Tab-separated table of C-alpha atoms and ligand atoms in Angstrom:
chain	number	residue	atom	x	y	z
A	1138	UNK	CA	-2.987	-12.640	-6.973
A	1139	UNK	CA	-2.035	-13.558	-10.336
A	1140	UNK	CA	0.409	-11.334	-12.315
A	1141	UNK	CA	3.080	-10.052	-10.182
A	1142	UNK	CA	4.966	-8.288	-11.820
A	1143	UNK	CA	8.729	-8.994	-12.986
A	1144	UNK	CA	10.329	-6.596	-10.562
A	1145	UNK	CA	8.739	-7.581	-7.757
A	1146	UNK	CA	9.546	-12.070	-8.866
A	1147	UNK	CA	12.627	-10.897	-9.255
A	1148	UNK	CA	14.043	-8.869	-6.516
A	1149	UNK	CA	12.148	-10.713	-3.886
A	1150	UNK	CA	14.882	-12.823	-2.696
A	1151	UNK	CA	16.897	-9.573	-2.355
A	1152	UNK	CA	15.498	-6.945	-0.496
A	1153	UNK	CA	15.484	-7.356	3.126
A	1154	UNK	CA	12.248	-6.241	4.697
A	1155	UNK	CA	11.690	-3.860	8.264
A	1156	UNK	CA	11.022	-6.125	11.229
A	1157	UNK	CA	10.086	-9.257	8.920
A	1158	UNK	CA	10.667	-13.182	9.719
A	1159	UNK	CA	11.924	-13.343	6.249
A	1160	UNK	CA	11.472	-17.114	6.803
A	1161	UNK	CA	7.708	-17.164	7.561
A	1162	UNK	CA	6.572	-13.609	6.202
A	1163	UNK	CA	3.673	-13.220	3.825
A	1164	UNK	CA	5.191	-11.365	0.931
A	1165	UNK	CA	4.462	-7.617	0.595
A	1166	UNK	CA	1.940	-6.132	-1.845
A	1167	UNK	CA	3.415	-4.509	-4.965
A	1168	UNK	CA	2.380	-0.976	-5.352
A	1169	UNK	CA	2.606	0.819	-8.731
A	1170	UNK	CA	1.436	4.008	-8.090
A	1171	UNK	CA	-0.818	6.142	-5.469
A	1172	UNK	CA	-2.956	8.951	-5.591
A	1173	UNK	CA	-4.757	10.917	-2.727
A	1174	UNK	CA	-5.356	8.664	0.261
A	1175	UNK	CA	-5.622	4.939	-1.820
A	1176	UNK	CA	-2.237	2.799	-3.508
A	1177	UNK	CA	-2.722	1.595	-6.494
A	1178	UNK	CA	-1.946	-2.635	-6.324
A	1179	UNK	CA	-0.284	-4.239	-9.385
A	1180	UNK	CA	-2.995	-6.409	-9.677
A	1181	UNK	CA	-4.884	-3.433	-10.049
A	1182	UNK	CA	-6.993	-3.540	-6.620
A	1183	UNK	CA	-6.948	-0.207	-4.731
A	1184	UNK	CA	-6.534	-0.100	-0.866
A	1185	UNK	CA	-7.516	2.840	1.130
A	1186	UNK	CA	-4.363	3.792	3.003
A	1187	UNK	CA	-5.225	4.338	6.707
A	1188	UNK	CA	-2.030	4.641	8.032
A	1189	UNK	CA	-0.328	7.031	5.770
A	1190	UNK	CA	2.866	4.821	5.178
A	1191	UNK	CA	3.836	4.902	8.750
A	1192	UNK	CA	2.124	8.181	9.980
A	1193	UNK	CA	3.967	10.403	6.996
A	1194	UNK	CA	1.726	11.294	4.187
A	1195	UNK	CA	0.039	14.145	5.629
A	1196	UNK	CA	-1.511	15.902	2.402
A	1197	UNK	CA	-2.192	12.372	0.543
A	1198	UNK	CA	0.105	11.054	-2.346
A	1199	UNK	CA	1.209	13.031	-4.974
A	1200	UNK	CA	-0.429	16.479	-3.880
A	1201	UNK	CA	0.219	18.485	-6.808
A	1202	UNK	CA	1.640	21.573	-4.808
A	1203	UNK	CA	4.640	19.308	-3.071
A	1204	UNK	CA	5.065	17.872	-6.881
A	1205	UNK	CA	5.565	20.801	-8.580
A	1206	UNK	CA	7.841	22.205	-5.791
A	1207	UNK	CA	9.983	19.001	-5.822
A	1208	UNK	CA	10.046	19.184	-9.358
A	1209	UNK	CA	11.061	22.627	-9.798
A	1210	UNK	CA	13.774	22.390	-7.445
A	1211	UNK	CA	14.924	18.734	-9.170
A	1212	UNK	CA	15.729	21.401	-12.498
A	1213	UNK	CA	17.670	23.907	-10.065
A	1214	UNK	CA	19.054	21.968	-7.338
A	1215	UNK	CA	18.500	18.557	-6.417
A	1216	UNK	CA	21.290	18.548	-3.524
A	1217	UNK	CA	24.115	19.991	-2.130
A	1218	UNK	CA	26.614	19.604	1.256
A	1219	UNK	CA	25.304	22.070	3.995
A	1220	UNK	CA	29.021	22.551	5.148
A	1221	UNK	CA	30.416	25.560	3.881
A	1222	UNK	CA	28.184	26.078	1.000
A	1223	UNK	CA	24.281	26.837	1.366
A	1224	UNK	CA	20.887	26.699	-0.093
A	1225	UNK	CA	17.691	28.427	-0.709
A	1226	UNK	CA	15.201	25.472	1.208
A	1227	UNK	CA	17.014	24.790	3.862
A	1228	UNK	CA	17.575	28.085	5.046
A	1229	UNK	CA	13.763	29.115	4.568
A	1230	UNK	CA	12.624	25.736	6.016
A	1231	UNK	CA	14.802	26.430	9.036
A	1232	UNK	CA	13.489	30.026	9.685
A	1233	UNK	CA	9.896	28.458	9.158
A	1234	UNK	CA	10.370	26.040	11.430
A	1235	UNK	CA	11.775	28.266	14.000
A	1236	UNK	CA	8.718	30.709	13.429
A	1237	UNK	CA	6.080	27.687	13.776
A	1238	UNK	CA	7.970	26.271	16.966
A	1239	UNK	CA	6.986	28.148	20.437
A	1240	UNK	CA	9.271	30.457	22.311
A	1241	UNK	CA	13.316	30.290	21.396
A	1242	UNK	CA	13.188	26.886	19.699
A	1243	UNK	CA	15.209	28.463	16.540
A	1244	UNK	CA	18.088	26.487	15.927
A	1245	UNK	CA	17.875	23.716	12.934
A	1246	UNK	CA	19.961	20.702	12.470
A	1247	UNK	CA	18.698	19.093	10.107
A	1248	UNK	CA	19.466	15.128	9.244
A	1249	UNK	CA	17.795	12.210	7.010
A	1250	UNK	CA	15.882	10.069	9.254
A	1251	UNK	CA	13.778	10.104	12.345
A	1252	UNK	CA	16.351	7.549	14.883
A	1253	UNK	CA	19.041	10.420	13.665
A	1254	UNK	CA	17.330	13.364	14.640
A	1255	UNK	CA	17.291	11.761	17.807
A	1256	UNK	CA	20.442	10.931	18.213
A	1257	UNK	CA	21.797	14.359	17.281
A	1258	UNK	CA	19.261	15.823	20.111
A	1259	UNK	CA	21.368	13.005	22.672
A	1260	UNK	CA	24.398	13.777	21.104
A	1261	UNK	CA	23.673	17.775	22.176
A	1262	UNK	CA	22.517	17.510	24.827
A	1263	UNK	CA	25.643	15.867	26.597
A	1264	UNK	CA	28.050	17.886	24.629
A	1265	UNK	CA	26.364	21.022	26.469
A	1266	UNK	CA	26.833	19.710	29.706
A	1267	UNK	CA	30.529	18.806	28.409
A	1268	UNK	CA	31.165	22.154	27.268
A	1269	UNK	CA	30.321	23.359	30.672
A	1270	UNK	CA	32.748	21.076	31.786
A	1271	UNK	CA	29.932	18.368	33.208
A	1272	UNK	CA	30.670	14.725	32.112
A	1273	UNK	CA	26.675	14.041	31.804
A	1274	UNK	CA	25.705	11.178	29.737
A	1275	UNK	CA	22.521	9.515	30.495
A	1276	UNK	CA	19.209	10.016	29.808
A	1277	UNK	CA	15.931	9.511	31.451
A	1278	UNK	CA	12.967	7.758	29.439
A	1279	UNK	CA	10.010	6.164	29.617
A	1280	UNK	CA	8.332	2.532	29.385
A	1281	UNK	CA	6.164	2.409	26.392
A	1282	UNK	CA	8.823	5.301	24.833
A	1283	UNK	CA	10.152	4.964	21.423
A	1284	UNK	CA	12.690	6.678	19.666
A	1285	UNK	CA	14.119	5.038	16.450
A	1286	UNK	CA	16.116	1.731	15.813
A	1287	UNK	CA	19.670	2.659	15.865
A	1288	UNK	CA	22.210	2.242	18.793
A	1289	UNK	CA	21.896	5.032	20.969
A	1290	UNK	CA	17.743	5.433	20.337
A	1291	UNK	CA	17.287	1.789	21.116
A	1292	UNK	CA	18.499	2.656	24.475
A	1293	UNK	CA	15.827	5.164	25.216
A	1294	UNK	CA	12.991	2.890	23.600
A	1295	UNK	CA	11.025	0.495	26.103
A	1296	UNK	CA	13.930	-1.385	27.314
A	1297	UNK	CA	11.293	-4.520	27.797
A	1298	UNK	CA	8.168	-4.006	25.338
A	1299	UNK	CA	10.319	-2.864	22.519
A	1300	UNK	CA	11.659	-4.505	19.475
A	1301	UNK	CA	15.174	-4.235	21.056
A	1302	UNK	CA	14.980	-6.127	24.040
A	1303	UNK	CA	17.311	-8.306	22.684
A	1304	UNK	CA	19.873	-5.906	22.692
A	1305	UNK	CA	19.491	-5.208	26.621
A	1306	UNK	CA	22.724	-4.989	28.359
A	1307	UNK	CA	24.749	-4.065	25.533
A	1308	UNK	CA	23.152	-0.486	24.700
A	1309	UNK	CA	23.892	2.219	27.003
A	1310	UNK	CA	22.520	1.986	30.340
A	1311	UNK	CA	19.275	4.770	30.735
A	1312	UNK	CA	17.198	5.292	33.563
A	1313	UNK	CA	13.995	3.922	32.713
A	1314	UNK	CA	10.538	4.884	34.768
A	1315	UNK	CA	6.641	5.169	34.227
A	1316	UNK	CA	5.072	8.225	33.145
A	1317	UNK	CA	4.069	10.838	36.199
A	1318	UNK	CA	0.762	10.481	35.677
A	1319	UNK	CA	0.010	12.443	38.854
A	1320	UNK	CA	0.962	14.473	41.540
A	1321	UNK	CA	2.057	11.907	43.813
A	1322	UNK	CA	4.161	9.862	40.361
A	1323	UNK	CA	5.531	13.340	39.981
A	1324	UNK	CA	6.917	13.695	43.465
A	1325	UNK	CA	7.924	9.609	43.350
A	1326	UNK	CA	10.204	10.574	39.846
A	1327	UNK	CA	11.565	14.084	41.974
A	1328	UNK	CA	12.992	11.405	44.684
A	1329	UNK	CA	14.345	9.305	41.666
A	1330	UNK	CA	15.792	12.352	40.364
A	1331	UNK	CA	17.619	13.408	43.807
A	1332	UNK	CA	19.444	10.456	43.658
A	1333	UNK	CA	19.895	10.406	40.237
A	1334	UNK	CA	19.626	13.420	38.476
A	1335	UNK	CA	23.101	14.163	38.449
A	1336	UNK	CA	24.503	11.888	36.021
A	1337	UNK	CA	21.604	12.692	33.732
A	1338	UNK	CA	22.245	15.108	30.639
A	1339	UNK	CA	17.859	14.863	30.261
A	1340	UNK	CA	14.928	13.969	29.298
A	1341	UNK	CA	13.627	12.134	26.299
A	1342	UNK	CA	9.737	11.942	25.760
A	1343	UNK	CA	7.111	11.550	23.079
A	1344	UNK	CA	4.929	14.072	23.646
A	1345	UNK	CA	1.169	13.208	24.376
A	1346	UNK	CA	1.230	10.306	22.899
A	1347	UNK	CA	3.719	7.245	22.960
A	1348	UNK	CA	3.344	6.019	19.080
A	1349	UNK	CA	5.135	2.985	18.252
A	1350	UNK	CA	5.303	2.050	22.010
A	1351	UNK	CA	1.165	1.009	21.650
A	1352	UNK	CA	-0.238	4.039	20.778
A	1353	UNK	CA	-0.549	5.188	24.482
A	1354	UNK	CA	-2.309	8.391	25.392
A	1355	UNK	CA	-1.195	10.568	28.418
A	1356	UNK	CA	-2.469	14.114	29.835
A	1357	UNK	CA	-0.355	17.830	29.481
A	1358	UNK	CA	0.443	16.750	33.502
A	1359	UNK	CA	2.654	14.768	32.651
A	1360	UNK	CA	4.953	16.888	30.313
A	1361	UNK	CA	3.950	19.362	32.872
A	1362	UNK	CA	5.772	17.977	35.458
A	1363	UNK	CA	8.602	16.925	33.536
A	1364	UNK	CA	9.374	20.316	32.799
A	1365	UNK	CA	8.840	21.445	36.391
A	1366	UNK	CA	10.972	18.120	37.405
A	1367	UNK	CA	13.823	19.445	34.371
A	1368	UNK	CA	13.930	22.665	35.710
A	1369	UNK	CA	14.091	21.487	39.233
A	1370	UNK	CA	17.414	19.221	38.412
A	1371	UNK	CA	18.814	21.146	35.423
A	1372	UNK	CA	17.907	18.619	33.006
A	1373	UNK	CA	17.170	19.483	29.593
A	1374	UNK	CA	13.973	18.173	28.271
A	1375	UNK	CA	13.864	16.829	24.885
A	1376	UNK	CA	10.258	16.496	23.139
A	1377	UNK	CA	10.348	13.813	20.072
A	1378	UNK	CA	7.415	15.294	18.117
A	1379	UNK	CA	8.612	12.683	15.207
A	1380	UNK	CA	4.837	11.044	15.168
A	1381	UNK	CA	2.400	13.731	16.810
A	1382	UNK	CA	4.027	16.881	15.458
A	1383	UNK	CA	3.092	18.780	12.429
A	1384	UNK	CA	-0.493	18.375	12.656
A	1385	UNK	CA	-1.785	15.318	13.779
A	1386	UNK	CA	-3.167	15.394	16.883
A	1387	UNK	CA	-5.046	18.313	15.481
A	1388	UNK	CA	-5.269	20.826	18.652
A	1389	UNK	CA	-1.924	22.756	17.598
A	1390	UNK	CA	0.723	22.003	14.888
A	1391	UNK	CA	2.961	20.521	17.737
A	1392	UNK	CA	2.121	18.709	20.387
A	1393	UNK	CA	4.761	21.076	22.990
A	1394	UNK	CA	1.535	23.855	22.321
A	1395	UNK	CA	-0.993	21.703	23.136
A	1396	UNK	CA	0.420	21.266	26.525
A	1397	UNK	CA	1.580	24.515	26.762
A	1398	UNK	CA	5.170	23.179	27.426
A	1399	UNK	CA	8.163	24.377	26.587
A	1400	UNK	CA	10.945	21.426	25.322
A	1401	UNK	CA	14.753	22.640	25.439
A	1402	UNK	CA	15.428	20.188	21.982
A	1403	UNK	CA	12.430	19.185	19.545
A	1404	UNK	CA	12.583	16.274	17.320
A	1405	UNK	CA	10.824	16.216	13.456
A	1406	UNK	CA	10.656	13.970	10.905
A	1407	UNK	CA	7.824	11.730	9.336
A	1408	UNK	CA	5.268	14.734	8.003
A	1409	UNK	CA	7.991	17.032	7.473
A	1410	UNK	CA	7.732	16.435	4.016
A	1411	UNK	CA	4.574	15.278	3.700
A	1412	UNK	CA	5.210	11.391	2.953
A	1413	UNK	CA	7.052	12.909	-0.248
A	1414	UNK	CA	11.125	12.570	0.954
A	1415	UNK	CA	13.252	11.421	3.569
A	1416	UNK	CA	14.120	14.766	6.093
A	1417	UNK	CA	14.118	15.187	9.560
A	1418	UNK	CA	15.403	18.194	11.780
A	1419	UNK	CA	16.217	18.374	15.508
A	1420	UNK	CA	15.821	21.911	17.313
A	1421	UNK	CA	17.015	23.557	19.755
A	1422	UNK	CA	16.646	26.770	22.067
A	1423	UNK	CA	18.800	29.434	22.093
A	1424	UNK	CA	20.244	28.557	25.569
A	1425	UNK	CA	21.332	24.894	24.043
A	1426	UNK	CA	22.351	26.486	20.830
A	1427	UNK	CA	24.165	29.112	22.825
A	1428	UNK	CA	26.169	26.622	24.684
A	1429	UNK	CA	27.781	25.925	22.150
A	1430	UNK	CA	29.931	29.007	21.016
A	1431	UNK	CA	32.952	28.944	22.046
A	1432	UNK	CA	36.707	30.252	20.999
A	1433	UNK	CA	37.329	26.219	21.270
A	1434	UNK	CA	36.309	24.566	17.687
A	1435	UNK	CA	36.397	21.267	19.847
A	1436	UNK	CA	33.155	22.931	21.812
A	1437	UNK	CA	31.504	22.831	18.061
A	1438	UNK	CA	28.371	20.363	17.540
A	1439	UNK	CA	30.252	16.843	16.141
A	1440	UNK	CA	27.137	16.071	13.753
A	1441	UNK	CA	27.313	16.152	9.739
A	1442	UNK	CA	25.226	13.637	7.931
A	1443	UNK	CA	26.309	13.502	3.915
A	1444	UNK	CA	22.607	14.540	2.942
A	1445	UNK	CA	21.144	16.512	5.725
A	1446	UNK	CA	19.680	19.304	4.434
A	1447	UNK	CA	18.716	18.018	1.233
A	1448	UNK	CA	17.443	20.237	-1.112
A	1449	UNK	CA	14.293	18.380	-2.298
A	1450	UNK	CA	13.536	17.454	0.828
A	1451	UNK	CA	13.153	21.298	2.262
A	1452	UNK	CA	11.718	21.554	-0.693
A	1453	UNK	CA	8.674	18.949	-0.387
A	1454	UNK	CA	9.032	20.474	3.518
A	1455	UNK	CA	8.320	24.182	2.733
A	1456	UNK	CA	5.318	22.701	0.003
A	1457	UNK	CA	4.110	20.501	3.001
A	1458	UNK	CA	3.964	24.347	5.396
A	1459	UNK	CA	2.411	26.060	2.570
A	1460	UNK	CA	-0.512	23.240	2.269
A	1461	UNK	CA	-0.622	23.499	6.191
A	1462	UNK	CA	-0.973	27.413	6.076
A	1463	UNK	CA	-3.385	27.222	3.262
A	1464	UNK	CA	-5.775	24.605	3.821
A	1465	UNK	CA	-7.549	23.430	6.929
A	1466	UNK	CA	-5.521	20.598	8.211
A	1467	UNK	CA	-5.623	21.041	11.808
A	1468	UNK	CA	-9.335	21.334	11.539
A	1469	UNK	CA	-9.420	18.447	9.457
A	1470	UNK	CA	-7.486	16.338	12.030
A	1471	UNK	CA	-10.065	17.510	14.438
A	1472	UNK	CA	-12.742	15.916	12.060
A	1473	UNK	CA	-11.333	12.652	11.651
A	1474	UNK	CA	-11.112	12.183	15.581
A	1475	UNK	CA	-14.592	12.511	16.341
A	1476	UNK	CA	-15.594	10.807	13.224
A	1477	UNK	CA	-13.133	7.907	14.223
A	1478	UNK	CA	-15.121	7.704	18.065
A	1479	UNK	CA	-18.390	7.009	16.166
A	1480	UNK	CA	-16.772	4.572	13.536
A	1481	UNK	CA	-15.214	2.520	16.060
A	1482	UNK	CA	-17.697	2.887	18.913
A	1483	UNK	CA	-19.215	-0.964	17.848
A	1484	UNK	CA	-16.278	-2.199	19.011
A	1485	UNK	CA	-15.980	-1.145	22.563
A	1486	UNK	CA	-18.079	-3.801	23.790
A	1487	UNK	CA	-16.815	-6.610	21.996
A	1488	UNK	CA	-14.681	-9.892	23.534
A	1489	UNK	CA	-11.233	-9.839	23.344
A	1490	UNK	CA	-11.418	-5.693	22.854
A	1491	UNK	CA	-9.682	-3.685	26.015
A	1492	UNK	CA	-10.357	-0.676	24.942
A	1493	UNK	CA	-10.710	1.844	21.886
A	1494	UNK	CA	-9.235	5.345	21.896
A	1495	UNK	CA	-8.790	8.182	20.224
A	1496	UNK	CA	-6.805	11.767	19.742
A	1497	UNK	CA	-6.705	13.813	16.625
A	1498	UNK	CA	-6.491	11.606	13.600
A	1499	UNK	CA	-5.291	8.697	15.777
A	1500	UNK	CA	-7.994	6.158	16.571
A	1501	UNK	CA	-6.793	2.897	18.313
A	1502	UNK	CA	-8.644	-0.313	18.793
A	1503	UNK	CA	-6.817	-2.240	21.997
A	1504	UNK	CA	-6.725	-5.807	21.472
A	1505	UNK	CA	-7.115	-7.794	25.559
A	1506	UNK	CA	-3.987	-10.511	24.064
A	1507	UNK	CA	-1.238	-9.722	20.784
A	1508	UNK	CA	-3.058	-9.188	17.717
A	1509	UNK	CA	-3.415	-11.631	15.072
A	1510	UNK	CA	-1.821	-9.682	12.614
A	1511	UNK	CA	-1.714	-11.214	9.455
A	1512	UNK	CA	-5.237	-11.956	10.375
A	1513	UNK	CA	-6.710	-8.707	10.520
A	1514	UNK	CA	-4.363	-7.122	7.968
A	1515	UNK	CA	-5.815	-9.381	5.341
A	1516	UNK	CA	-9.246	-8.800	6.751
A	1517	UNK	CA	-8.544	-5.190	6.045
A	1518	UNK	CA	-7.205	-5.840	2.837
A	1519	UNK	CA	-10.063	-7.725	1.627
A	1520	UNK	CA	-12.616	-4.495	2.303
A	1521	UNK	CA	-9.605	-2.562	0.551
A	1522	UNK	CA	-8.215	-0.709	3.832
A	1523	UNK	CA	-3.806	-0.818	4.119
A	1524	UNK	CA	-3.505	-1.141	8.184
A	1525	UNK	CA	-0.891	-2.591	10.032
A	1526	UNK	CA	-1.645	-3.915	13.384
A	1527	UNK	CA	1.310	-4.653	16.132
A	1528	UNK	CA	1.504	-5.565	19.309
A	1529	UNK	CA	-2.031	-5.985	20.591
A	1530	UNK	CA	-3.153	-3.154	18.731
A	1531	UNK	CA	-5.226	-2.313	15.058
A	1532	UNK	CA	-4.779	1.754	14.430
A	1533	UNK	CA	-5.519	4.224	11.881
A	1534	UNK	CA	-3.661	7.161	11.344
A	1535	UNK	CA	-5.221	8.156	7.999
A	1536	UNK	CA	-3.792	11.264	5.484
A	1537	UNK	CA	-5.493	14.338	6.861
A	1538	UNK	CA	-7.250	14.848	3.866
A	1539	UNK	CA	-9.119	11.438	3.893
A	1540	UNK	CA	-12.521	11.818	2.401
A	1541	UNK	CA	-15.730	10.860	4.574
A	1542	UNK	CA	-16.231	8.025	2.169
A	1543	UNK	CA	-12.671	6.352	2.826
A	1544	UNK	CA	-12.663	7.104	6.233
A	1545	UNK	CA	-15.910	5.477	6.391
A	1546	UNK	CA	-14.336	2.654	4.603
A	1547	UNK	CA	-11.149	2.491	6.998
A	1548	UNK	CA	-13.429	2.441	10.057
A	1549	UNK	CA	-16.180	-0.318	8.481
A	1550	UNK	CA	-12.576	-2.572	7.915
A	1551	UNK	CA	-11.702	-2.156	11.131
A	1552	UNK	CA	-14.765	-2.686	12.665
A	1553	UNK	CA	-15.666	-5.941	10.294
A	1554	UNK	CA	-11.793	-7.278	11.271
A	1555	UNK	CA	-11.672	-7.066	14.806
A	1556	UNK	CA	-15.672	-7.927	14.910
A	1557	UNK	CA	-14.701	-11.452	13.019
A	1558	UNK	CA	-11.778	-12.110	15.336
A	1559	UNK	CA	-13.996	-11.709	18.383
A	1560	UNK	CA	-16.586	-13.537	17.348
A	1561	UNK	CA	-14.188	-16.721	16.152
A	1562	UNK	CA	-13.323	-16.334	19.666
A	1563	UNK	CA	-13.143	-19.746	21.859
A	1564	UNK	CA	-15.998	-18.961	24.732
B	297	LIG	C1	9.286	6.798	13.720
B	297	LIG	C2	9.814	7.432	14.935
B	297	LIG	C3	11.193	7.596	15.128
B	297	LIG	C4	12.217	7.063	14.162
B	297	LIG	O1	12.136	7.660	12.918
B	297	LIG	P1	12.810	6.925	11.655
B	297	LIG	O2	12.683	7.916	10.556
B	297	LIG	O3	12.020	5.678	11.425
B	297	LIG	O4	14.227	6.646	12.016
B	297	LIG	C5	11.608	8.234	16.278
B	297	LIG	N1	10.734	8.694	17.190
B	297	LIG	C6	9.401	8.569	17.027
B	297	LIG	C7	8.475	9.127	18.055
B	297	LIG	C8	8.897	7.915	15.900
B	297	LIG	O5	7.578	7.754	15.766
């Protein structure tokens, strides 16, 4: 790489990068611009982007529908404070969203990030216990679970696997099991739940599949018998939809449908806006909503971030549900799946490969040891694919609008990446 530009010389030193050795790092790639499903590289390469800029550009960059809505609302309204005073977006957004969502799930909160959305669904469910007078603070999770970075989300995330590890024993103590994968793990987490149970305010689960946890398929059972094990102990059973909702595991537009479950507290954020704006929303049922009206103000939800709400945010959101209403997405999703099990079938048999998987627009190559990122990322890179691996895995969670050509291309990268590695292998 030979002109990097000034920006990028100059502000290196000073901008502190997501889960980066800033000692040891390769530096990032300057982008300039991006259209459709490929970034544009200062030094004018193009990559294909195959995993959407962490699982949120939905419709591809700069679809021109989100644009002009973002723009038209920059001109009106860029933002203002949801308490006391009100907007256009956010109140259609919220009524969408309650419309889109299964059975009574129409109450909107609506925050800036993911981890928050997920802390406001924590933070309400043990304030309806404690309006009932119920001091019930803990949660039950899973391994392989995550749900954000920040305090109270790191304690639901893997308490082992997970970035935080470190921070074990100083987060707030959860009660951590497998998955009921079965009948007999469902009646094994009942007995854990006799003992247990009441101390718990619920349950906190990624629905279908575990994302950042390894990318970790599991069956409707499971959130089956969750619900049956929620209903059994009064727990309230809160889906985080923040990766597979809103289209991409293709079935349904949420993942609660696909499994025919109904969640008491549903997380979004990621696709909400289609890659376009930070926005996420956590909602609830009537019941949960409902338990909190009170003659007591002190009964009221304690939650307020500065920009939740934000205007150009339900604005790129409401674009983002038109494009889903109007063009084929879900079938597109659909597409990409079974086009991704034929892409990345050469790989099943290779050394060093455990397994390859897919589910909607999610295909997953399982590495048998940790992947060598920076390896395969610049093996990517070279056949002009973006793809981050972690742990021991190489995914793509492409835009769901990816043309054959570039998902061809995504799929050929991965294939030519992991096939080098394994061959390079020591016998
Ligand atoms: C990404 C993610 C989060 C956190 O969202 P941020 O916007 O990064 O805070 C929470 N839960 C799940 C399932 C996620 O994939």
């Amino acid at each position: 790489m030979s002109e990097l530009p000034d920006w990028f010389e100059s502000g290196r030193r000073h901008v502190w990068l997501p889960y980066t050795q800033m000692q040891t790092a390769r530096p990032p790639l300057p982008v300039v611009s991006a259209q459709g499903t490929r970034l544009r590289l200062a030094d004018g390469r193009e990559l294909v982007d195959g995993i959407s800029s962490w699982w949120a550009c939905v419709h591809g960059y700069r679809h021109q529908h989100i644009e002009a809505a973002v723009r038209r609302q920059l001109e009106t309204l860029p933002h203002v404070m949801l308490g006391g005073l009100a907007h256009e977006q956010a109140y259609v957004l919220a009524q969408r969203l309650s419309a889109l969502l299964p059975g009574d799930l129409n109450h909107v909160f609506f925050s800036d990030s993911g981890s928050v959305a997920v802390e406001v669904a924590m933070k309400m469910a043990a304030q309806f216990w404690l309006n009932r007078g119920q001091r019930r603070m803990k949660f039950l999770c899973f391994r392989g679970g995550y749900h954000g970075d920040t305090f109270a989300t790191m304690s639901v995330c893997d308490p082992d696997e997970g970035m935080h590890s470190l921070f074990k024993g100083a987060l707030l103590e959860q009660l951590v099991v497998d998955l009921p994968r079965d009948a007999a793990g469902e009646a094994a987490l009942g007995q854990v739940l006799a003992r247990h149970g009441g101390d718990l305010a619920g349950i906190v689960v990624e629905p279908l599949v575990q994302g950042a946890g390894g990318m970790v398929f599991h069956d409707a059972f499971t959130l089956q018998a969750l619900r049956r094990l929620a209903d059994e102990h009064d727990l309230l059973l809160i889906f985080d939809e923040i990766f597979v909702g809103l289209g991409r595991l293709g079935d349904a537009m949420f993942a609660c449908q696909i499994a025919g479950v109904q969640p008491d507290i549903v997380t979004l954020s990621k696709a909400l806006t289609g890659g376009t704006l930070p926005l996420a929303a956590t909602i609830a049922s009537a019941r949960i909503h409902d338990g909190f009206l009170s003659d007591d103000p002190m009964n009221a939800l304690m939650h307020g971030p500065t920009y939740m709400g934000n205007a150009l945010g339900c604005a790129a959101a409401n674009a983002s549900l038109d494009l889903f209403e109007s063009e084929p997405r879900l079938e597109q999703a659909q597409a990409i799946g079974a086009r991704l099990e034929g892409l990345l079938a050469p790989l099943r048999t290779l050394r060093g490969v455990r397994d390859v998987r897919t589910r909607g627009a999610i295909g997953v190559v399982q590495l048998d040891r940790p992947a060598p990122a920076d390896q395969l990322s610049a093996a990517c890179i070279e056949r002009g694919v973006w793809l981050r691996p972690f742990r021991d895995i190489l995914y793509t969670t492409p835009p769901l609008t990816i043309a054959e050509d570039d998902l061809a291309q995504v799929g050929a990268a991965m294939v030519e990446a992991v096939g080098a590695w394994s061959a390079s292998l020591p016998d």
